[in-house]
Short mmCIF file of C-alpha atoms in Angstrom, two decimals:
data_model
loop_
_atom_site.label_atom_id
_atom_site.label_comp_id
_atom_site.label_asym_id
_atom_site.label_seq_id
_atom_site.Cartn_x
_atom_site.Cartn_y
_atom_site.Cartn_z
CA UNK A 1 0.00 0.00 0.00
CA UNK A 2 1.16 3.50 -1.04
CA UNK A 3 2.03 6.42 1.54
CA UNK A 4 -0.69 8.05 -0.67
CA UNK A 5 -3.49 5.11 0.29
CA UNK A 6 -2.34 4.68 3.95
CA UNK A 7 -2.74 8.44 4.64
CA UNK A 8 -6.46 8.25 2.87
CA UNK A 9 -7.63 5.43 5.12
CA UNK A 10 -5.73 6.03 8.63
CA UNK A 11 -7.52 6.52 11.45
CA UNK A 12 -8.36 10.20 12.88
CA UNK A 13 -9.09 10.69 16.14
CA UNK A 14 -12.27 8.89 17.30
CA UNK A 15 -13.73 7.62 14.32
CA UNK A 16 -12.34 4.38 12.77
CA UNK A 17 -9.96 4.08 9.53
CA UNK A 18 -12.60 3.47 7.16
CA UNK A 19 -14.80 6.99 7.14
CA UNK A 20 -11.77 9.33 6.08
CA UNK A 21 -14.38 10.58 3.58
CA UNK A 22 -17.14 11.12 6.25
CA UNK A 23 -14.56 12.58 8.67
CA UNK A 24 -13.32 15.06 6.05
CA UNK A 25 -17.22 16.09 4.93
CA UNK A 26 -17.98 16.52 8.62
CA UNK A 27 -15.23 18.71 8.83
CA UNK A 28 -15.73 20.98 5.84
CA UNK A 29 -19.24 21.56 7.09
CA UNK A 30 -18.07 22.67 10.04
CA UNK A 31 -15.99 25.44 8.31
CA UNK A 32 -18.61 28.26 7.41
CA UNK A 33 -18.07 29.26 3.91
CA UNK A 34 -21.00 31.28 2.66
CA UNK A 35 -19.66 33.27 -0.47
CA UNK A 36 -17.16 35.41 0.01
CA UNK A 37 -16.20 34.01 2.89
CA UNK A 38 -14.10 31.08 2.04
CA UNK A 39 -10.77 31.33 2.83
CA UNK A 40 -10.56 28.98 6.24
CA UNK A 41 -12.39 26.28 4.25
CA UNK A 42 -10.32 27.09 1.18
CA UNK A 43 -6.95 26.97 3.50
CA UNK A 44 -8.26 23.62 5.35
CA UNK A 45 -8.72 21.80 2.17
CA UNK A 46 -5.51 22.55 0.66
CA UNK A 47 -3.86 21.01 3.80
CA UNK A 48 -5.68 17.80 3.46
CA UNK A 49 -4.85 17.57 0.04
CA UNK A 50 -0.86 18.36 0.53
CA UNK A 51 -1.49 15.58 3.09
CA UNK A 52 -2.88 13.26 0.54
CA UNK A 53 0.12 13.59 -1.83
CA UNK A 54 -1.58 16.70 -3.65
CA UNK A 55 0.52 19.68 -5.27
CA UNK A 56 -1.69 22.20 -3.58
CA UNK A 57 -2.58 26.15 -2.88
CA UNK A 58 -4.85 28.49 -2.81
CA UNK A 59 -4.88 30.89 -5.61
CA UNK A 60 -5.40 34.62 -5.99
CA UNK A 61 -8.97 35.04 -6.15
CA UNK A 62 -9.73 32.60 -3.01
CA UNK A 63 -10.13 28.87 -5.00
CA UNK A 64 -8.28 25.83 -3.52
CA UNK A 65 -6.30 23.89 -5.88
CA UNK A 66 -4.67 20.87 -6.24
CA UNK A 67 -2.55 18.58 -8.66
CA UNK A 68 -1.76 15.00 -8.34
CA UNK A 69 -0.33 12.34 -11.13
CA UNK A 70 1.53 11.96 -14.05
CA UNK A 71 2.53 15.08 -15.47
CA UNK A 72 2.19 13.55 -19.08
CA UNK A 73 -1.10 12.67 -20.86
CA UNK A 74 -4.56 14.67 -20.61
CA UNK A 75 -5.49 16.50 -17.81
CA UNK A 76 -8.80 16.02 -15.89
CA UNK A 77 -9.90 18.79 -14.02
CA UNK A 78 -12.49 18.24 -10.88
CA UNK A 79 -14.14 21.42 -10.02
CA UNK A 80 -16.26 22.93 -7.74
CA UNK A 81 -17.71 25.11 -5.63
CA UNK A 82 -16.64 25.36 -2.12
CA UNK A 83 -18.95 28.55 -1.12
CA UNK A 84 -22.61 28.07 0.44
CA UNK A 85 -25.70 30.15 0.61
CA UNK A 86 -26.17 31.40 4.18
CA UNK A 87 -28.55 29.76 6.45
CA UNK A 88 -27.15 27.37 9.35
CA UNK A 89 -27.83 23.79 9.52
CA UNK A 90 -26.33 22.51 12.80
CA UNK A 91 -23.80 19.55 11.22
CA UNK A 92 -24.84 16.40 12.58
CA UNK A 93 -25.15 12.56 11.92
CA UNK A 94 -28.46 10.85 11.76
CA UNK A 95 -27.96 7.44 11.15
CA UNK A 96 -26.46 7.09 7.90
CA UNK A 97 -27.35 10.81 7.21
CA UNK A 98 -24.75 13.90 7.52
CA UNK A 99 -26.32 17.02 7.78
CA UNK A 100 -24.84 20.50 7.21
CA UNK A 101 -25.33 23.23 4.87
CA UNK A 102 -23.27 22.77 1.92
CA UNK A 103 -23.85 18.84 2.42
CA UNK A 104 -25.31 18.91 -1.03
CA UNK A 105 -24.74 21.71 -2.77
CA UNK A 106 -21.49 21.43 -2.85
CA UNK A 107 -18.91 20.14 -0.06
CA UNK A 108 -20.43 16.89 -0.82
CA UNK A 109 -18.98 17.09 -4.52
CA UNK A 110 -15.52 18.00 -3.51
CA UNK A 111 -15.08 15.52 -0.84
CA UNK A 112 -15.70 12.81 -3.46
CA UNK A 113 -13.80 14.89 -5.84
CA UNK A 114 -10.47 14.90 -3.61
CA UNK A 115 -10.67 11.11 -2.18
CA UNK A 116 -11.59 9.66 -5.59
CA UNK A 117 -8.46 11.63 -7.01
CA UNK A 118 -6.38 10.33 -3.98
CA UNK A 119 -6.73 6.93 -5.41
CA UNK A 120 -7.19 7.00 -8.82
CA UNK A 121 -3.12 5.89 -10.33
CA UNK A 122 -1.87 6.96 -13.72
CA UNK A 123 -4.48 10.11 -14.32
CA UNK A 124 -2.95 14.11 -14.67
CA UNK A 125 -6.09 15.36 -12.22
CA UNK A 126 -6.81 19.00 -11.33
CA UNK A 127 -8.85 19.80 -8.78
CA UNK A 128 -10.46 23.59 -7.97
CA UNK A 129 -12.41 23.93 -5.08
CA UNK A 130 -13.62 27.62 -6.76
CA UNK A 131 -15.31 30.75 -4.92
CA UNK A 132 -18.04 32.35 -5.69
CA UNK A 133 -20.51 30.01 -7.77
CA UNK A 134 -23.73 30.48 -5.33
CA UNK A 135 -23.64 34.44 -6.26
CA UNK A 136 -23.68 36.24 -9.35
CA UNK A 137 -20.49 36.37 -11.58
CA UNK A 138 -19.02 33.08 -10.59
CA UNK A 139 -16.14 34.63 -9.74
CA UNK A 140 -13.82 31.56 -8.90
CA UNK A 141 -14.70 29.36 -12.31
CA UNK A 142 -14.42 32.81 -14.29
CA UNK A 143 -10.67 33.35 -13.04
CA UNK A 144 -9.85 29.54 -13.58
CA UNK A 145 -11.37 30.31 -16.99
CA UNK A 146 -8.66 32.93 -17.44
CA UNK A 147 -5.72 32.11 -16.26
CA UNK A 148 -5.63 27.75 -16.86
CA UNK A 149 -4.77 26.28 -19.73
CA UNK A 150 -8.15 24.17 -21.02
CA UNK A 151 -7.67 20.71 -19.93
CA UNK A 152 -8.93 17.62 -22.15
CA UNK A 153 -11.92 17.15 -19.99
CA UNK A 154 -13.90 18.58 -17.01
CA UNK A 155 -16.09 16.86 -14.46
CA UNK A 156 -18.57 19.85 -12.60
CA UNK A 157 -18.88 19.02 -9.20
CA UNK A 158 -22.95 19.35 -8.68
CA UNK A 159 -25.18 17.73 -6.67
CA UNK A 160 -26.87 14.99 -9.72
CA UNK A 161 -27.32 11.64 -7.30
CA UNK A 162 -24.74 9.35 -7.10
CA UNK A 163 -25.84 6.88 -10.13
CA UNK A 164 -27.23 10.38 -12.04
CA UNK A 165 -25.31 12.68 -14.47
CA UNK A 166 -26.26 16.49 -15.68
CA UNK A 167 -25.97 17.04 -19.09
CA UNK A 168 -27.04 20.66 -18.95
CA UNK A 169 -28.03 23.78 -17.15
CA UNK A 170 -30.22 26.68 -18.30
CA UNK A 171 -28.20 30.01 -18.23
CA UNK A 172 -29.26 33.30 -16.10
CA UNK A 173 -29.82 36.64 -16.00
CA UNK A 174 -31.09 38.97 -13.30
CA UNK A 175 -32.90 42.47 -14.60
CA UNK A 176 -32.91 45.15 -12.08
CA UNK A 177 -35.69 47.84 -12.32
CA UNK A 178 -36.02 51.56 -10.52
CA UNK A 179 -38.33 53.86 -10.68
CA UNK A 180 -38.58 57.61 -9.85
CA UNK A 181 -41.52 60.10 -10.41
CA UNK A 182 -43.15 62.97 -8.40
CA UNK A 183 -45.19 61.36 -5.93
CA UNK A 184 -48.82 61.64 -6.78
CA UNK A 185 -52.23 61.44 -4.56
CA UNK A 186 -53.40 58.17 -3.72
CA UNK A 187 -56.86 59.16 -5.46
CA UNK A 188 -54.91 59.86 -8.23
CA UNK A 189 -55.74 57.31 -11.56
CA UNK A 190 -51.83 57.06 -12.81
CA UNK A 191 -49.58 54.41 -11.57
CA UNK A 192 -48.04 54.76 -8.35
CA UNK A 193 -44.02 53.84 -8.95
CA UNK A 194 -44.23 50.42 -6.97
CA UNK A 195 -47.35 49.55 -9.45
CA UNK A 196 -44.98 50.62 -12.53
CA UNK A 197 -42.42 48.48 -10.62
CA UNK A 198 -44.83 45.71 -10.73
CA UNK A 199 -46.30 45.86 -13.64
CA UNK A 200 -42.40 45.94 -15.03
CA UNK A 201 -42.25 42.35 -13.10
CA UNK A 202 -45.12 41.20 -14.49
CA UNK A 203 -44.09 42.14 -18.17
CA UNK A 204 -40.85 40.59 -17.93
CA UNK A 205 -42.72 37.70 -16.96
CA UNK A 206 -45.40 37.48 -20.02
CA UNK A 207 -42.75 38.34 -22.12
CA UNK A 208 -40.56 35.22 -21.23
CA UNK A 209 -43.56 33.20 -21.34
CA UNK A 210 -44.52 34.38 -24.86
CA UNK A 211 -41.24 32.58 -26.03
CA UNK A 212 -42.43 29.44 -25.59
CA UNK A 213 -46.05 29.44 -25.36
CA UNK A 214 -46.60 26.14 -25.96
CA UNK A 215 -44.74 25.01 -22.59
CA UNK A 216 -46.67 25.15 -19.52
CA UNK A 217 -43.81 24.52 -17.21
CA UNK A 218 -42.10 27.04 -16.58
CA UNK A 219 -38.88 24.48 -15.24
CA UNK A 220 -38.84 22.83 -18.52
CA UNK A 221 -35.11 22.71 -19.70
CA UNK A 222 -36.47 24.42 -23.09
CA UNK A 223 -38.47 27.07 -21.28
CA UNK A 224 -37.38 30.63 -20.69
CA UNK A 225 -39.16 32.24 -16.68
CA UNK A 226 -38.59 35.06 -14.42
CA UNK A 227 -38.92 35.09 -11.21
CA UNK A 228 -39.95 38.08 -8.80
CA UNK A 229 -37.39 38.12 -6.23
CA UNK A 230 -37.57 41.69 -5.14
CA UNK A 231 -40.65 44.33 -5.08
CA UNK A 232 -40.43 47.46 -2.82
CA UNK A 233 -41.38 50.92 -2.90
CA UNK A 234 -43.75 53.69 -2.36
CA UNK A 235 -45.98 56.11 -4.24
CA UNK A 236 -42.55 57.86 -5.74
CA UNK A 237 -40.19 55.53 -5.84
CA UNK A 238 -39.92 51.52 -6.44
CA UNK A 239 -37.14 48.75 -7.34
CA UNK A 240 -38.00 45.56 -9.00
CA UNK A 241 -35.10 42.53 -9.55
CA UNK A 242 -36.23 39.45 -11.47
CA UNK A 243 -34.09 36.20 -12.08
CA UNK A 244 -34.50 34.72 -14.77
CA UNK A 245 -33.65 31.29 -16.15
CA UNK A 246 -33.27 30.71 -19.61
CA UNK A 247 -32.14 27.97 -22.30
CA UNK A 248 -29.37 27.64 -24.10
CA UNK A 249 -29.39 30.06 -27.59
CA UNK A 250 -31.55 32.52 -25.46
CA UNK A 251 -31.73 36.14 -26.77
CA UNK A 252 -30.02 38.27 -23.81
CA UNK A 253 -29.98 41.22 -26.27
CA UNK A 254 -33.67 41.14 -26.96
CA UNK A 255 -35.04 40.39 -23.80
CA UNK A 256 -32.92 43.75 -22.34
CA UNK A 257 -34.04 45.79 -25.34
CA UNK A 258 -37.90 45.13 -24.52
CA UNK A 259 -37.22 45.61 -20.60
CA UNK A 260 -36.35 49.13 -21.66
CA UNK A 261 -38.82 49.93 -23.30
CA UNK A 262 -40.99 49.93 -20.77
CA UNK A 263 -41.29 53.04 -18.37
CA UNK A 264 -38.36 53.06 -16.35
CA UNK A 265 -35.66 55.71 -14.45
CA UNK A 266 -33.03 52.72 -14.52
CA UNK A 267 -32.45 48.98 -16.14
CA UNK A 268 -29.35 47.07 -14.96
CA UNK A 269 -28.14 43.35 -15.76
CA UNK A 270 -25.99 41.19 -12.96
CA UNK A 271 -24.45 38.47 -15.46
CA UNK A 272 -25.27 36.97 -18.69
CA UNK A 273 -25.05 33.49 -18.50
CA UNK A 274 -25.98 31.06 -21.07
CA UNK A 275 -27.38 27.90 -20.67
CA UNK A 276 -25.73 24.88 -21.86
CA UNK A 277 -26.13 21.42 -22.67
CA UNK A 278 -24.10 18.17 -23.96
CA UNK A 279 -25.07 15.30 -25.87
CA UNK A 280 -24.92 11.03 -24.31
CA UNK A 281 -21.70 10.49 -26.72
CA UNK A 282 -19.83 13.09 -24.28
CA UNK A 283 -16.91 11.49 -23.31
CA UNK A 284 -17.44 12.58 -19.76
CA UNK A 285 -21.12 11.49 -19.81
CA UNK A 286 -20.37 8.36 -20.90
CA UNK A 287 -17.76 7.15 -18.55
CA UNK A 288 -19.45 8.30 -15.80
CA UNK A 289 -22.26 6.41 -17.00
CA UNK A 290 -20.59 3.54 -17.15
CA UNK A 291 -19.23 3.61 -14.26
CA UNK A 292 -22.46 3.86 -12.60
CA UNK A 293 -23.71 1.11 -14.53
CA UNK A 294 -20.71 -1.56 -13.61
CA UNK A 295 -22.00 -0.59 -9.61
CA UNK A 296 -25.02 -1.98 -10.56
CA UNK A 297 -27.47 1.20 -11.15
CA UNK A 298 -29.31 2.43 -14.16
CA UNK A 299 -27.49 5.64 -14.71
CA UNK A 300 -29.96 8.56 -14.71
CA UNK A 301 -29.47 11.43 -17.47
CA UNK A 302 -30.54 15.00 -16.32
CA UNK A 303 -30.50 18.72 -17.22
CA UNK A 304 -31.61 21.30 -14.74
CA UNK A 305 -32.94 24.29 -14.75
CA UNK A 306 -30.33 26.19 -12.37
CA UNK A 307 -27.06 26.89 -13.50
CA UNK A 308 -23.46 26.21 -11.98
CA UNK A 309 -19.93 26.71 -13.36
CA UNK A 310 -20.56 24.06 -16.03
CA UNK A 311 -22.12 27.33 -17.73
CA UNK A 312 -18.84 29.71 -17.12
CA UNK A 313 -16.72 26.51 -18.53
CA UNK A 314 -18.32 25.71 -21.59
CA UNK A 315 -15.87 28.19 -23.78
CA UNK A 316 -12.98 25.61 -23.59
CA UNK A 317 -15.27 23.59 -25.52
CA UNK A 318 -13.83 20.10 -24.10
CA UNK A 319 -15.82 17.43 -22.95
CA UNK A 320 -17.74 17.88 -19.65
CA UNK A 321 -20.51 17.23 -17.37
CA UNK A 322 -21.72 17.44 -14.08
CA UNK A 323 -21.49 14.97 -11.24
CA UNK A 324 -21.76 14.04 -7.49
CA UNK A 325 -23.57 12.62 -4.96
CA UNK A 326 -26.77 14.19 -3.19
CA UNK A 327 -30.31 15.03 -3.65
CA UNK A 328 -30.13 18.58 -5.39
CA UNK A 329 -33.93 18.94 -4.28
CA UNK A 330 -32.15 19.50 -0.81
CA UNK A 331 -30.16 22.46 -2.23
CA UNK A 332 -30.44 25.88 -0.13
CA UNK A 333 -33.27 24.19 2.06
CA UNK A 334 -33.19 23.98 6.00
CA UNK A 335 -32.95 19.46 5.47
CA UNK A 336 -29.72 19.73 3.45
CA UNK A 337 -28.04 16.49 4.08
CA UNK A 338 -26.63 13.31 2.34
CA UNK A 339 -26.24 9.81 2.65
CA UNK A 340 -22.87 8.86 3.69
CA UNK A 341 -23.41 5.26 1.65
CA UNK A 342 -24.18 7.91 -1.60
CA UNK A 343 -20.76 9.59 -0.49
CA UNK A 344 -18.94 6.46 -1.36
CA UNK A 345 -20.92 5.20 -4.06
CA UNK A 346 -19.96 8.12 -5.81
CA UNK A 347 -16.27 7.67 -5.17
CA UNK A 348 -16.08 4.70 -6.43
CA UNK A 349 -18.03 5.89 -9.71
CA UNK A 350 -15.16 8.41 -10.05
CA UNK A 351 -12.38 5.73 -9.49
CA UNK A 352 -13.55 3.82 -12.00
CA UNK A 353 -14.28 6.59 -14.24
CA UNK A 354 -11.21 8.71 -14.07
CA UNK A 355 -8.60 6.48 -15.69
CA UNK A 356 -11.07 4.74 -18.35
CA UNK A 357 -11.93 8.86 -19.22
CA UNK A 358 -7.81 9.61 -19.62
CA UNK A 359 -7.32 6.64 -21.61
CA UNK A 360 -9.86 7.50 -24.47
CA UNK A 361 -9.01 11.14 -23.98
CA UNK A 362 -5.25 9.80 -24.61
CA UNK A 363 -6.60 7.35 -27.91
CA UNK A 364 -8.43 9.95 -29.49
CA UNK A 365 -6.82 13.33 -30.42
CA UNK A 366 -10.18 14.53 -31.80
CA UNK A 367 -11.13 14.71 -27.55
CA UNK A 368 -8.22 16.51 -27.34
CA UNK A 369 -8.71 20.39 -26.07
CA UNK A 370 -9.64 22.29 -28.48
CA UNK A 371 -8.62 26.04 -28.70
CA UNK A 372 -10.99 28.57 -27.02
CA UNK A 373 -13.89 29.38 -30.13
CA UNK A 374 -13.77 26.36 -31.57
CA UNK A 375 -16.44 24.41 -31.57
CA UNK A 376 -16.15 20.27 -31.19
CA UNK A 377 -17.97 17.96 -32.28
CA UNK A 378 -19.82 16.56 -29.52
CA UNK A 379 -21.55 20.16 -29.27
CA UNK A 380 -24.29 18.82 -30.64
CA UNK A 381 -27.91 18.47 -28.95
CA UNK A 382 -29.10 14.71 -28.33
CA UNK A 383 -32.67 15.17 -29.40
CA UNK A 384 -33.65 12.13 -27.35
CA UNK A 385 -32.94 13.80 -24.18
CA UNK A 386 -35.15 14.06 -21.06
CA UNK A 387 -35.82 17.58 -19.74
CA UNK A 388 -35.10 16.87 -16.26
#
């Protein structure tokens, strides 16, 4: 047994050999790390990869990295997010159940991320632990984006259930709406500026709608919707903020033009994020399915209708998907937890995933990174997809 393999199963203190995984979840959820707040979490993972035979640091923007393998042949790169929405969940074990927030969405992801890469042999893997994802910009995945080389292949860490894999995410925007007029008498017949602000919402809302009007749900993967996050004001004065969730090839330019023309003192965007989506002959999606399969499971394909740095990625162009263990139904909630059993499943899916993935990566230049604009081949929508 390797240094590498002893140091991923020794014991820690009071809890036996076998739950490194669980002890190093249990301990990341103990590390606050709401966004913008993720250094100590950042810092503590980085040790525990060094410890685990990692090349790692912490870069300039806040994301935890770390290298481990041969330095020849493709590169894999593991990523995500290590920030949390805020809300406490006390972190605590129910049976075979770890709660905590971030449990899901995403410590959960990175724990399996880091152990799976601990004993995977013969793969070039990359792991980010990035900043920022649960607040717009995705800061983290947009500085990865711009300052490391593509790798051949990228594996989103995302809450999809340990035998399921995402295929896709709708993209985002968020409109921002103010108001100012001369306040006017409540007797009066024109619109106060919190009506205008509403009726604003409401616009935005038919308008999105209109795009597809023969969908009636408005979660469909194909199916542009706003939601009213934010509605406050008085007779004079209002604000209005909407996030919207859109599919991929959505019109960002058109759907800005038409909120201003509608009566308004200000407009303002957060992000412009497009939705994306990849095809079952992915290289990524099909390893991991595989892998799923050969632990007995029926794989499950999905596309959701948030969006997470598989979005900011999708320039490089290489093959990629989104995967780890957890129900993301839990995200954000006040019942975020996982099953520890899930936790290990979905190790072992990456184990066995990992070097297969790096092996037809190596056999077949075409999977290769391509350069940044370039679209591959695998770009392609499966049309026999479920919207998920």
């Amino acid at each position: 047994m390797s240094d590498r393999q002893r140091t991923i199963d020794r014991a820690r203190p009071g809890v036996r050999h076998e739950d490194y995984p669980a002890w190093l979840l249990r301990a990341a959820l103990g590390i606050p790390s709401v966004s913008g707040q993720e250094r100590p979490v950042a810092r503590f993972l980085v040790e525990q990869m060094a410890e685990l035979g990692f090349d790692s640091y912490v870069d300039e923007v806040g994301n935890a990295h770390g290298l481990i393998g041969p330095r020849t042949g493709p590169t894999v790169m593991l990523l995500g997010h290590i920030d949390t929405v805020p809300g406490q969940v006390p972190v605590c074990q129910v049976g075979d159940l770890l709660y905590g927030r971030g449990a899901v969405d995403a410590k959960g992801s990175i724990v399996t991320m880091i152990c799976a890469a601990a004993r995977v042999r013969g793969v070039r893997v990359h792991l980010i632990g990035a900043v920022g994802e649960e607040v717009a910009g995705s800061r983290g995945a947009r500085h990865v984006l711009a300052t490391v080389p593509p790798p051949a292949a990228v594996v989103i860490g995302e809450p999809s259930g340990w035998d399921g894999v995402c295929l896709g995410y709708k993209g985002r925007t968020g409109l921002g709406y103010e108001i100012t007029q001369p306040p006017l008498h409540t007797s009066s017949p024109e619109p106060t500026a919190v009506e205008w602000a509403a009726r604003f919402a409401h616009d935005v809302q038919d308008y999105l709608r209109g795009l597809s009007p023969e969908q009636s749900d408005p979660i469909a993967f194909g199916v542009a919707a706003g939601k009213l996050v934010r509605l406050h004001g008085d007779l004079a004065r209002a604000e209005a903020f909407l996030s919207c969730r859109v599919p991929p090839g959505f019109d960002f330019a058109a759907l800005e033009r038409f909120a201003r023309s509608r009566p308004h003192s200000r407009i303002w965007v957060d992000e412009r994020v497009p939705g994306v989506t990849r095809p079952r002959a992915d290289p990524v999606v099909s390893q991991l399915r595989a892998a799923i399969a050969a632990q007995g499971a029926r794989p499950t394909l999905k596309r959701k209708a948030g969006t997470s740095d598989m979005n900011t990625l999708d320039p490089w162009g290489v093959p990629m998907a989104a995967y780890g263990p957890g129900d993301a139904h839990l995200d954000h909630t006040t019942d975020e937890h996982i099953p520890l059993g899930d936790l290990y499943r979905a190790i072992d899916v990456l184990v066995l995933a990992l070097p297969r993935l790096a092996s037809q990566l190596a056999a077949s230049p075409q999977n290769s990174a391509p350069k940044q604009g370039h679209a591959p081949p695998w770009t392609t929508v499966s049309p026999d997809l479920l919207e998920a």
